[in-house]
CSV table of C-alpha atoms and ligand atoms in Angstrom, one decimal:
chain,number,residue,atom,x,y,z
A,1,MET,CA,149.8,148.0,-66.9
A,2,THR,CA,146.9,149.2,-69.1
A,3,LYS,CA,145.0,152.1,-67.7
A,4,VAL,CA,141.3,151.6,-67.0
A,5,LYS,CA,139.2,154.5,-68.3
A,6,LYS,CA,135.7,153.7,-67.0
A,7,PHE,CA,134.0,151.7,-64.3
A,8,ILE,CA,130.5,150.3,-64.8
A,9,LEU,CA,128.4,148.1,-62.4
A,10,SER,CA,126.5,145.1,-63.5
A,11,GLU,CA,122.7,145.3,-63.2
A,12,LYS,CA,122.6,143.3,-60.1
A,13,GLU,CA,125.2,145.6,-58.4
A,14,ILE,CA,122.9,148.7,-58.8
A,15,PRO,CA,122.1,149.8,-55.2
A,16,SER,CA,118.7,148.6,-53.9
A,17,GLN,CA,118.4,151.4,-51.2
A,18,TRP,CA,118.7,155.2,-51.1
A,19,TYR,CA,120.7,156.8,-48.3
A,20,ASN,CA,119.0,159.2,-45.9
A,21,VAL,CA,121.8,161.3,-44.5
A,22,VAL,CA,119.6,163.1,-41.9
A,23,ALA,CA,119.6,159.9,-39.9
A,24,ASP,CA,123.4,160.3,-39.3
A,25,MET,CA,123.4,164.1,-38.7
A,26,LYS,CA,124.0,165.1,-35.1
A,27,SER,CA,122.6,168.5,-35.7
A,28,LYS,CA,119.4,167.9,-37.6
A,29,PRO,CA,117.9,170.5,-40.0
A,30,MET,CA,115.4,172.8,-38.3
A,31,PRO,CA,111.7,172.0,-39.0
A,32,ILE,CA,109.9,173.1,-42.1
A,33,LEU,CA,107.1,175.4,-41.0
A,34,ASN,CA,103.5,176.0,-42.0
A,35,PRO,CA,103.6,179.7,-43.0
A,36,GLY,CA,100.2,180.5,-41.4
A,37,THR,CA,100.5,178.9,-38.0
A,38,LYS,CA,104.4,178.8,-37.9
A,39,GLU,CA,104.1,175.2,-36.6
A,40,ALA,CA,106.3,172.4,-37.7
A,41,LEU,CA,104.9,170.6,-40.7
A,42,LYS,CA,103.6,167.0,-40.4
A,43,PRO,CA,103.5,164.6,-43.3
A,44,GLU,CA,99.7,164.9,-43.5
A,45,ASP,CA,100.1,168.7,-44.2
A,46,LEU,CA,101.8,167.7,-47.4
A,47,TYR,CA,99.3,165.1,-48.6
A,48,PRO,CA,97.2,167.6,-50.7
A,49,LEU,CA,100.2,168.3,-52.9
A,50,PHE,CA,102.4,165.2,-52.7
A,51,THR,CA,101.8,161.4,-52.4
A,52,GLU,CA,101.9,160.0,-48.9
A,53,GLU,CA,105.1,158.1,-49.4
A,54,LEU,CA,106.9,161.2,-50.8
A,55,ALA,CA,105.6,163.3,-47.9
A,56,ARG,CA,106.9,160.7,-45.4
A,57,GLN,CA,110.3,160.6,-47.1
A,58,GLU,CA,110.4,164.4,-47.0
A,59,LEU,CA,110.2,164.5,-43.2
A,60,ASN,CA,111.9,161.2,-42.3
A,61,GLN,CA,114.8,161.9,-39.9
A,62,THR,CA,115.3,158.4,-38.6
A,63,ASP,CA,115.6,155.7,-41.3
A,64,ARG,CA,119.1,155.6,-42.7
A,65,TRP,CA,118.2,153.4,-45.6
A,66,ILE,CA,115.0,153.5,-47.8
A,67,ASP,CA,114.3,150.6,-50.1
A,68,ILE,CA,114.1,151.4,-53.8
A,69,PRO,CA,110.9,149.6,-55.1
A,70,GLU,CA,111.7,147.0,-57.7
A,71,GLU,CA,109.6,148.8,-60.3
A,72,ILE,CA,111.9,151.9,-60.1
A,73,ILE,CA,115.0,149.7,-60.2
A,74,GLU,CA,113.7,148.2,-63.4
A,75,LYS,CA,113.5,151.6,-65.0
A,76,TYR,CA,116.9,152.7,-63.6
A,77,LYS,CA,118.3,149.8,-65.5
A,78,ILE,CA,117.5,151.6,-68.8
A,79,TYR,CA,120.6,153.8,-68.1
A,80,ARG,CA,122.1,152.8,-64.8
A,81,SER,CA,124.7,152.2,-63.6
A,82,THR,CA,126.1,155.4,-65.1
A,83,PRO,CA,129.9,155.2,-65.8
A,84,LEU,CA,132.5,156.5,-63.4
A,85,VAL,CA,135.2,157.8,-65.7
A,86,ARG,CA,138.9,158.7,-65.0
A,87,ALA,CA,139.5,162.0,-66.8
A,88,TYR,CA,143.0,161.2,-68.1
A,89,GLY,CA,142.7,163.8,-70.9
A,90,LEU,CA,141.8,166.6,-68.5
A,91,GLU,CA,144.6,165.6,-66.1
A,92,LYS,CA,147.1,165.7,-68.9
A,93,ALA,CA,146.0,169.1,-70.2
A,94,LEU,CA,146.3,170.5,-66.6
A,95,ASP,CA,149.6,168.7,-66.0
A,96,THR,CA,148.3,167.9,-62.5
A,97,PRO,CA,149.3,165.1,-60.2
A,98,ALA,CA,145.7,164.9,-59.1
A,99,HIS,CA,143.6,161.9,-60.2
A,100,ILE,CA,140.3,163.2,-61.6
A,101,TYR,CA,137.2,161.1,-61.8
A,102,PHE,CA,133.7,162.0,-62.9
A,103,LYS,CA,130.4,160.3,-62.6
A,104,ASN,CA,128.6,160.7,-65.9
A,105,GLU,CA,124.9,161.3,-65.3
A,106,SER,CA,124.6,162.8,-68.8
A,107,VAL,CA,124.1,159.3,-70.2
A,108,SER,CA,120.5,159.1,-69.0
A,109,PRO,CA,117.9,159.3,-71.9
A,110,VAL,CA,117.0,162.8,-70.9
A,111,GLY,CA,120.6,163.9,-70.6
A,112,SER,CA,120.8,164.7,-66.9
A,113,HIS,CA,120.6,163.4,-63.4
A,114,LYS,CA,117.0,164.6,-62.9
A,115,LEU,CA,115.5,161.4,-64.2
A,116,ASN,CA,116.7,159.6,-60.9
A,117,SER,CA,114.0,161.5,-58.9
A,118,ALA,CA,111.5,161.9,-61.8
A,119,LEU,CA,111.1,158.1,-62.1
A,120,ALA,CA,110.7,157.7,-58.3
A,121,GLN,CA,108.1,160.5,-58.0
A,122,ALA,CA,106.1,159.2,-61.0
A,123,TYR,CA,106.2,155.6,-59.6
A,124,TYR,CA,104.8,156.7,-56.1
A,125,CYS,CA,102.1,158.7,-57.9
A,126,LYS,CA,101.1,155.7,-59.9
A,127,GLN,CA,101.1,153.4,-56.9
A,128,GLN,CA,98.8,155.7,-55.0
A,129,GLY,CA,96.3,155.7,-57.9
A,130,VAL,CA,97.1,159.2,-59.1
A,131,THR,CA,96.4,159.7,-62.8
A,132,ASN,CA,97.7,163.2,-63.5
A,133,ILE,CA,100.7,165.2,-62.4
A,134,THR,CA,101.8,168.8,-62.9
A,135,THR,CA,105.1,170.6,-62.6
A,136,GLU,CA,106.9,173.8,-63.8
A,137,THR,CA,110.2,174.0,-65.6
A,138,GLY,CA,112.5,176.8,-66.3
A,139,ALA,CA,115.4,175.8,-68.6
A,140,GLY,CA,113.5,172.6,-69.3
A,141,GLN,CA,115.7,169.9,-67.8
A,142,TRP,CA,113.2,168.8,-65.1
A,143,GLY,CA,110.2,169.0,-67.3
A,144,THR,CA,112.0,166.8,-69.8
A,145,ALA,CA,112.9,164.2,-67.2
A,146,LEU,CA,109.4,164.1,-65.8
A,147,SER,CA,107.9,163.7,-69.3
A,148,PHE,CA,109.8,160.5,-69.8
A,149,ALA,CA,109.1,159.3,-66.3
A,150,ALA,CA,105.3,160.0,-66.6
A,151,LYS,CA,105.2,158.1,-69.8
A,152,MET,CA,107.0,155.1,-68.2
A,153,PHE,CA,104.3,154.9,-65.5
A,154,GLY,CA,101.3,155.9,-67.6
A,155,LEU,CA,100.6,159.3,-66.1
A,156,ASP,CA,99.3,162.4,-67.8
A,157,LEU,CA,101.6,165.3,-67.3
A,158,ALA,CA,101.1,169.0,-67.7
A,159,VAL,CA,104.3,171.2,-67.6
A,160,TYR,CA,104.2,174.9,-67.2
A,161,MET,CA,107.2,176.2,-69.0
A,162,VAL,CA,108.4,179.8,-68.4
A,163,LYS,CA,107.3,181.6,-71.5
A,164,ILE,CA,110.7,183.0,-72.4
A,165,SER,CA,112.3,179.5,-72.3
A,166,TYR,CA,109.3,178.1,-74.2
A,167,GLU,CA,110.2,180.5,-77.0
A,168,GLN,CA,114.0,180.4,-76.7
A,169,LYS,CA,114.5,176.7,-76.0
A,170,PRO,CA,112.2,175.0,-78.5
A,171,TYR,CA,114.1,171.7,-78.5
A,172,ARG,CA,113.5,171.1,-74.8
A,173,ARG,CA,109.8,171.7,-75.5
A,174,SER,CA,110.0,169.2,-78.4
A,175,LEU,CA,111.6,166.6,-76.1
A,176,MET,CA,108.8,166.9,-73.6
A,177,GLN,CA,106.2,166.7,-76.4
A,178,THR,CA,107.9,163.6,-77.9
A,179,TRP,CA,107.5,161.9,-74.6
A,180,GLY,CA,103.9,162.8,-74.5
A,181,ALA,CA,103.6,165.7,-72.1
A,182,GLN,CA,101.4,168.7,-72.5
A,183,VAL,CA,103.6,171.8,-72.4
A,184,ILE,CA,102.0,175.1,-71.6
A,185,ALA,CA,103.8,178.5,-71.8
A,186,SER,CA,103.5,180.3,-68.5
A,187,PRO,CA,101.8,182.6,-67.8
A,188,SER,CA,98.7,181.0,-69.4
A,189,MET,CA,95.0,181.6,-69.5
A,190,SER,CA,94.4,178.1,-68.1
A,191,THR,CA,94.7,179.1,-64.4
A,192,LYS,CA,93.5,182.0,-62.2
A,193,ALA,CA,97.1,182.9,-61.3
A,194,GLY,CA,98.0,183.1,-65.0
A,195,ARG,CA,94.9,184.9,-66.1
A,196,LYS,CA,95.5,187.6,-63.5
A,197,ILE,CA,99.1,188.2,-64.5
A,198,LEU,CA,98.2,188.3,-68.2
A,199,THR,CA,95.3,190.7,-67.7
A,200,ASP,CA,97.6,193.1,-65.8
A,201,ASN,CA,100.5,192.6,-68.2
A,202,PRO,CA,99.7,190.9,-71.5
A,203,THR,CA,103.4,190.8,-72.7
A,204,TYR,CA,104.8,189.3,-69.5
A,205,GLN,CA,107.6,186.7,-70.3
A,206,GLY,CA,107.0,184.6,-67.3
A,207,SER,CA,109.0,183.5,-64.3
A,208,LEU,CA,109.6,180.3,-62.3
A,209,GLY,CA,107.5,181.7,-59.5
A,210,THR,CA,104.5,182.2,-61.8
A,211,ALA,CA,104.9,178.8,-63.3
A,212,ILE,CA,105.0,177.2,-59.8
A,213,SER,CA,101.7,179.0,-58.9
A,214,GLU,CA,100.1,177.7,-62.1
A,215,ALA,CA,101.3,174.1,-61.6
A,216,ILE,CA,100.1,174.1,-58.0
A,217,GLU,CA,96.7,175.6,-58.9
A,218,LEU,CA,96.1,173.0,-61.6
A,219,ALA,CA,97.1,170.1,-59.3
A,220,MET,CA,94.7,171.3,-56.6
A,221,GLN,CA,91.8,171.6,-59.0
A,222,THR,CA,92.3,168.4,-61.0
A,223,PRO,CA,90.9,165.2,-59.5
A,224,ASN,CA,93.5,162.6,-58.8
A,225,CYS,CA,96.3,165.0,-59.5
A,226,LYS,CA,99.6,165.7,-57.7
A,227,TYR,CA,102.3,168.4,-58.0
A,228,THR,CA,106.0,167.5,-58.4
A,229,LEU,CA,109.3,169.3,-57.9
A,230,GLY,CA,112.7,168.5,-59.3
A,231,SER,CA,115.2,169.9,-56.7
A,232,VAL,CA,115.5,171.5,-53.3
A,233,LEU,CA,113.2,169.1,-51.3
A,234,ASN,CA,114.6,166.3,-49.1
A,235,HIS,CA,112.9,163.5,-51.0
A,236,VAL,CA,114.5,164.7,-54.3
A,237,SER,CA,118.0,164.6,-52.7
A,238,LEU,CA,117.2,161.2,-51.3
A,239,HIS,CA,116.5,159.7,-54.7
A,240,GLN,CA,119.7,161.3,-56.1
A,241,THR,CA,121.9,159.4,-53.6
A,242,ILE,CA,121.8,156.5,-56.1
A,243,ILE,CA,124.6,158.6,-57.8
A,244,GLY,CA,127.0,158.5,-54.9
A,245,LEU,CA,126.1,155.0,-53.8
A,246,GLU,CA,127.1,153.7,-57.3
A,247,ALA,CA,130.2,155.9,-57.3
A,248,GLU,CA,131.3,154.5,-53.9
A,249,LYS,CA,131.3,151.0,-55.4
A,250,GLN,CA,133.0,152.2,-58.6
A,251,MET,CA,135.7,154.1,-56.7
A,252,ALA,CA,136.5,150.9,-54.9
A,253,MET,CA,136.8,149.1,-58.3
A,254,ALA,CA,139.3,151.9,-59.2
A,255,GLY,CA,141.1,151.2,-55.9
A,256,GLU,CA,140.8,154.8,-54.7
A,257,TYR,CA,138.8,156.9,-52.3
A,258,PRO,CA,138.1,160.6,-53.1
A,259,ASP,CA,139.8,163.4,-51.1
A,260,ILE,CA,137.5,166.0,-52.6
A,261,ILE,CA,134.0,165.7,-54.0
A,262,ILE,CA,132.5,168.4,-56.2
A,263,GLY,CA,129.0,169.1,-57.6
A,264,CYS,CA,127.4,172.2,-59.2
A,265,PHE,CA,124.7,173.7,-57.1
A,266,GLY,CA,121.2,175.0,-58.1
A,267,GLY,CA,118.8,173.7,-55.4
A,268,GLY,CA,121.2,171.0,-54.3
A,269,SER,CA,119.9,167.7,-55.7
A,270,ASN,CA,122.9,166.6,-57.8
A,271,PHE,CA,125.4,167.9,-55.2
A,272,SER,CA,123.6,166.0,-52.5
A,273,GLY,CA,123.4,162.9,-54.6
A,274,ILE,CA,127.1,162.5,-55.2
A,275,SER,CA,128.1,163.8,-51.7
A,276,TYR,CA,125.8,162.2,-49.0
A,277,PRO,CA,126.9,158.6,-49.4
A,278,PHE,CA,130.5,159.6,-48.9
A,279,LEU,CA,129.7,162.1,-46.2
A,280,ARG,CA,128.3,159.3,-44.1
A,281,TYR,CA,131.9,158.2,-43.5
A,282,ASN,CA,132.9,161.7,-42.4
A,283,LEU,CA,129.9,161.6,-40.0
A,284,THR,CA,130.3,158.1,-38.7
A,285,GLU,CA,133.9,157.1,-39.1
A,286,GLY,CA,135.8,160.4,-38.9
A,287,LYS,CA,136.9,160.4,-42.6
A,288,LYS,CA,138.0,163.9,-43.8
A,289,THR,CA,136.8,164.1,-47.4
A,290,ARG,CA,136.1,167.7,-48.5
A,291,PHE,CA,132.7,168.4,-50.2
A,292,ILE,CA,132.5,171.5,-52.5
A,293,ALA,CA,129.3,172.9,-53.9
A,294,ALA,CA,130.0,175.1,-56.9
A,295,GLU,CA,127.4,177.9,-57.5
A,296,PRO,CA,127.3,180.7,-60.0
A,297,GLU,CA,128.7,184.1,-59.0
A,298,SER,CA,125.4,185.7,-60.1
A,299,CYS,CA,123.3,183.6,-57.7
A,300,PRO,CA,125.5,183.1,-54.6
A,301,LYS,CA,123.1,181.9,-51.9
A,302,LEU,CA,125.6,179.6,-50.2
A,303,THR,CA,128.6,181.9,-50.3
A,304,ARG,CA,126.8,185.3,-49.7
A,305,GLY,CA,123.2,184.5,-48.7
A,306,VAL,CA,121.8,184.3,-45.1
A,307,PHE,CA,120.6,181.3,-43.1
A,308,GLN,CA,116.9,182.2,-42.6
A,309,TYR,CA,113.4,180.9,-42.9
A,310,ASP,CA,112.2,181.7,-46.4
A,311,PHE,CA,109.6,180.6,-49.0
A,312,GLY,CA,110.7,178.2,-51.7
A,313,ASP,CA,109.0,180.1,-54.5
A,314,GLU,CA,108.8,183.7,-55.6
A,315,ALA,CA,105.1,184.0,-54.9
A,316,GLY,CA,105.3,182.7,-51.3
A,317,TYR,CA,103.0,179.7,-51.6
A,318,THR,CA,105.3,177.0,-50.2
A,319,PRO,CA,106.0,176.1,-46.6
A,320,LEU,CA,108.8,178.0,-44.9
A,321,LEU,CA,112.2,176.4,-45.2
A,322,PRO,CA,115.2,177.0,-43.0
A,323,MET,CA,117.9,177.6,-45.5
A,324,TYR,CA,120.6,179.7,-47.1
A,325,THR,CA,118.8,182.2,-49.3
A,326,LEU,CA,119.1,185.4,-51.2
A,327,GLY,CA,115.4,186.1,-50.5
A,328,HIS,CA,112.5,184.7,-52.5
A,329,THR,CA,112.2,188.1,-54.3
A,330,PHE,CA,115.7,187.8,-55.6
A,331,ALA,CA,115.8,187.9,-59.5
A,332,PRO,CA,119.0,186.3,-60.7
A,333,ALA,CA,120.7,187.5,-63.9
A,334,HIS,CA,120.0,185.5,-67.1
A,335,ILE,CA,123.1,183.3,-67.1
A,336,HIS,CA,123.0,180.3,-69.3
A,337,ALA,CA,123.2,177.8,-66.5
A,338,GLY,CA,119.5,178.1,-66.1
A,339,GLY,CA,119.3,175.2,-63.6
A,340,LEU,CA,121.5,177.1,-61.1
A,341,ARG,CA,119.3,180.3,-61.1
A,342,TYR,CA,117.5,179.5,-57.8
A,343,HIS,CA,117.4,181.8,-54.7
A,344,GLY,CA,117.6,179.1,-52.0
A,345,ALA,CA,119.1,175.8,-51.1
A,346,GLY,CA,117.8,172.5,-49.6
A,347,THR,CA,117.4,172.4,-45.8
A,348,ILE,CA,119.8,169.5,-45.3
A,349,VAL,CA,122.5,171.0,-47.4
A,350,SER,CA,122.0,174.4,-45.6
A,351,GLN,CA,122.4,172.8,-42.2
A,352,LEU,CA,125.5,170.9,-43.3
A,353,LEU,CA,127.1,174.2,-44.6
A,354,LYS,CA,126.1,176.0,-41.4
A,355,ASP,CA,127.9,173.2,-39.4
A,356,ASN,CA,131.0,173.4,-41.7
A,357,LEU,CA,130.6,169.9,-42.9
A,358,ILE,CA,130.6,171.0,-46.5
A,359,GLU,CA,132.1,174.0,-48.4
A,360,ALA,CA,130.8,176.3,-51.1
A,361,ILE,CA,132.5,178.4,-53.8
A,362,ASP,CA,131.3,180.7,-56.5
A,363,ILE,CA,132.3,180.5,-60.2
A,364,LYS,CA,132.1,183.3,-62.8
A,365,GLN,CA,130.1,182.6,-66.0
A,366,LEU,CA,133.1,183.0,-68.3
A,367,GLU,CA,135.3,180.7,-66.1
A,368,SER,CA,132.5,178.0,-66.3
A,369,PHE,CA,132.4,178.1,-70.1
A,370,GLU,CA,136.2,178.1,-70.4
A,371,ALA,CA,136.2,175.0,-68.2
A,372,GLY,CA,133.4,173.4,-70.2
A,373,VAL,CA,135.2,173.9,-73.5
A,374,LEU,CA,138.5,172.5,-72.1
A,375,PHE,CA,136.5,169.4,-70.8
A,376,ALA,CA,134.9,168.9,-74.2
A,377,ARG,CA,138.2,169.1,-76.0
A,378,THR,CA,140.0,166.7,-73.6
A,379,GLU,CA,137.2,164.2,-72.6
A,380,GLY,CA,134.9,164.5,-75.6
A,381,ILE,CA,131.6,165.3,-73.7
A,382,ILE,CA,130.1,168.8,-74.1
A,383,PRO,CA,128.9,169.5,-70.5
A,384,ALA,CA,125.7,171.3,-69.6
A,385,PRO,CA,126.5,174.9,-68.6
A,386,GLU,CA,125.4,173.9,-65.1
A,387,SER,CA,127.8,171.0,-64.9
A,388,ALA,CA,130.6,173.3,-66.2
A,389,HIS,CA,130.6,175.0,-62.8
A,390,ALA,CA,131.6,171.7,-61.2
A,391,ILE,CA,134.3,171.3,-63.8
A,392,ALA,CA,135.7,174.8,-63.1
A,393,ALA,CA,135.9,174.0,-59.4
A,394,THR,CA,137.6,170.7,-60.2
A,395,ILE,CA,140.2,172.5,-62.3
A,396,ARG,CA,140.9,175.0,-59.5
A,397,GLU,CA,141.5,172.1,-57.1
A,398,ALA,CA,143.7,170.2,-59.7
A,399,ILE,CA,145.9,173.3,-60.2
A,400,GLN,CA,146.1,173.7,-56.4
A,401,ALA,CA,147.3,170.1,-56.1
A,402,LYS,CA,149.9,170.7,-58.7
A,403,GLU,CA,151.2,173.8,-56.9
A,404,GLU,CA,151.3,171.8,-53.6
A,405,GLY,CA,152.7,168.7,-55.3
A,406,THR,CA,150.0,166.5,-53.7
A,407,PRO,CA,148.4,163.7,-55.7
A,408,LYS,CA,144.8,164.4,-54.6
A,409,THR,CA,141.9,162.2,-55.8
A,410,ILE,CA,139.0,164.4,-57.0
A,411,LEU,CA,135.5,163.2,-57.9
A,412,PHE,CA,133.0,165.4,-59.5
A,413,ASN,CA,129.5,164.9,-60.8
A,414,LEU,CA,128.8,165.5,-64.5
A,415,SER,CA,125.1,166.3,-64.0
A,416,GLY,CA,124.2,166.6,-67.7
A,417,HIS,CA,125.4,167.2,-71.2
A,418,GLY,CA,125.0,170.5,-73.1
A,419,LEU,CA,123.8,169.2,-76.5
A,420,VAL,CA,120.5,171.1,-76.1
A,421,ASP,CA,122.4,174.2,-74.9
A,422,MET,CA,124.6,174.9,-77.9
A,423,SER,CA,123.2,178.4,-78.4
A,424,ALA,CA,124.9,179.3,-75.1
A,425,TYR,CA,128.2,177.9,-76.4
A,426,ASP,CA,127.6,179.9,-79.7
A,427,GLN,CA,127.2,183.1,-77.6
A,428,TYR,CA,130.4,182.3,-75.6
A,429,PHE,CA,132.4,181.8,-78.8
A,430,ALA,CA,131.0,185.0,-80.3
A,431,GLY,CA,132.3,186.9,-77.2
A,432,ASP,CA,128.7,187.8,-76.2
A,433,LEU,CA,128.8,186.4,-72.6
A,434,VAL,CA,129.7,188.4,-69.6
A,435,ASN,CA,130.2,187.9,-65.8
A,436,TYR,CA,127.6,189.2,-63.4
A,437,SER,CA,128.8,190.3,-60.0
A,438,LEU,CA,126.4,191.5,-57.4
A,439,SER,CA,127.0,194.5,-55.1
A,440,ASN,CA,126.4,194.1,-51.4
A,441,GLU,CA,123.5,196.7,-51.7
A,442,ASP,CA,121.8,194.6,-54.4
A,443,LEU,CA,122.0,191.5,-52.1
A,444,ALA,CA,120.8,193.4,-49.0
A,445,LYS,CA,117.6,194.6,-50.7
A,446,ASN,CA,116.0,191.1,-51.1
A,447,ILE,CA,117.4,189.8,-47.8
A,448,LYS,CA,115.8,192.7,-45.9
A,449,VAL,CA,112.4,191.4,-47.0
A,450,LEU,CA,113.0,188.3,-44.9
A,451,GLU,CA,112.9,190.1,-41.6
A,452,LYS,CA,109.1,190.3,-41.9
A,453,ILE,CA,108.7,186.5,-42.3
A,454,ILE,CA,109.9,185.2,-38.9
B,5,PLP,C1,118.7,171.1,-62.8
B,5,PLP,C2,120.1,170.9,-63.1
B,5,PLP,C3,121.1,171.3,-62.2
B,5,PLP,C4,120.9,172.0,-60.9
B,5,PLP,O1,120.0,171.4,-60.0
B,5,PLP,P1,120.4,170.7,-58.6
B,5,PLP,O2,119.2,170.4,-58.0
B,5,PLP,O3,121.3,171.7,-57.8
B,5,PLP,O4,121.2,169.5,-59.0
B,5,PLP,C5,122.5,171.0,-62.4
B,5,PLP,N1,122.8,170.4,-63.6
B,5,PLP,C6,121.9,170.0,-64.5
B,5,PLP,C7,122.3,169.3,-65.8
B,5,PLP,C8,120.5,170.2,-64.3
B,5,PLP,O5,119.6,169.9,-65.2
């Protein structure tokens, strides 16, 4: 029998609804709070920042299925379905009885899964008559995805890019400019928040917290303008469920069902996207699939953080989110998986972890690059440093399966490729990368700050 390598859906098999896992959760996430009044947020409270439909999606706990508008599906067809691939090469190198599959989100035009939500957010802005949008970007993946999405729906986009990345990652900046976005190094003189920081400290290299403040400020001051975010929030995870819903159909084509599902973890959007559609069978039919979120050792909010109300940003501008967190003042080490350097986690994923419905592990930086290189040499695709954390976790499980002699079926999400991250690989090959472990004292410092919040 010839072995099938990859499974692809026809255009009409692309799912037409996203899956809202909250509807099936017995213990719902705790409410998001207004930081001033400490009252539960209502959709209207979010209207100044987000479009009405996205605000409703954010707080929707009852509708299991949300229709994907036809205009978004038309854009999804540019790159969806993404292939589900059997990693025969990796299996052979590991000499494992496990069957390893990966969902290849790196084939999107921007090279990562982030486009799944960028297209949806841009569409709802357009539909509500919004003309301008703003955002921030750290490593540049989200800004890149949103640039393409804004162009698709005819919106003007301003991206505040953390200054150090703006200088060190010139190609992500070029991608954004090619798709027509205005990219501003943050801190900048274009906002009050930026001007204040630059006046106090003219050589400041920027942070995500500052970039968020600038993007929010510009959105509030520009007529017909909204702010957008690429991870953490519930509506972002909702849009990403297209990944798992496709994978469900594709695993059926392969005649298998996953025992273990793995995603790397920054704020939770790609992990949620691959996991929630399968998790619904654990929640509603008693299936026992394991879900593993793989986070970096240097930013261990799921494995070593606390479950607490905290701000989503460094500056403390966002509503209060009940989540696993290292504290919004936590400054993660400069690992190369820039997309995983976030102090908190989405509220849904946090509740699921608290209820032991999913698991989390941490991966050292060097283990992630070793895994990424093995994957490149066996499957051909050079993974994003973020995605390499999911590959490392997969390798651990495949080796475990070999030791136990059990033919487990493992599915992981390849969230993006690493072709714009080759300087990180260069440093790995030069022996210049190190692991960053955190002492309990270092962790306790930033968590202590949270006691004052609630
Ligand atoms: C942004 C990013 C991540 C991390 O974000 P999540 O919201 O946790 O998915 C992971 N992989 C890639 C390629 C990214 O761009």
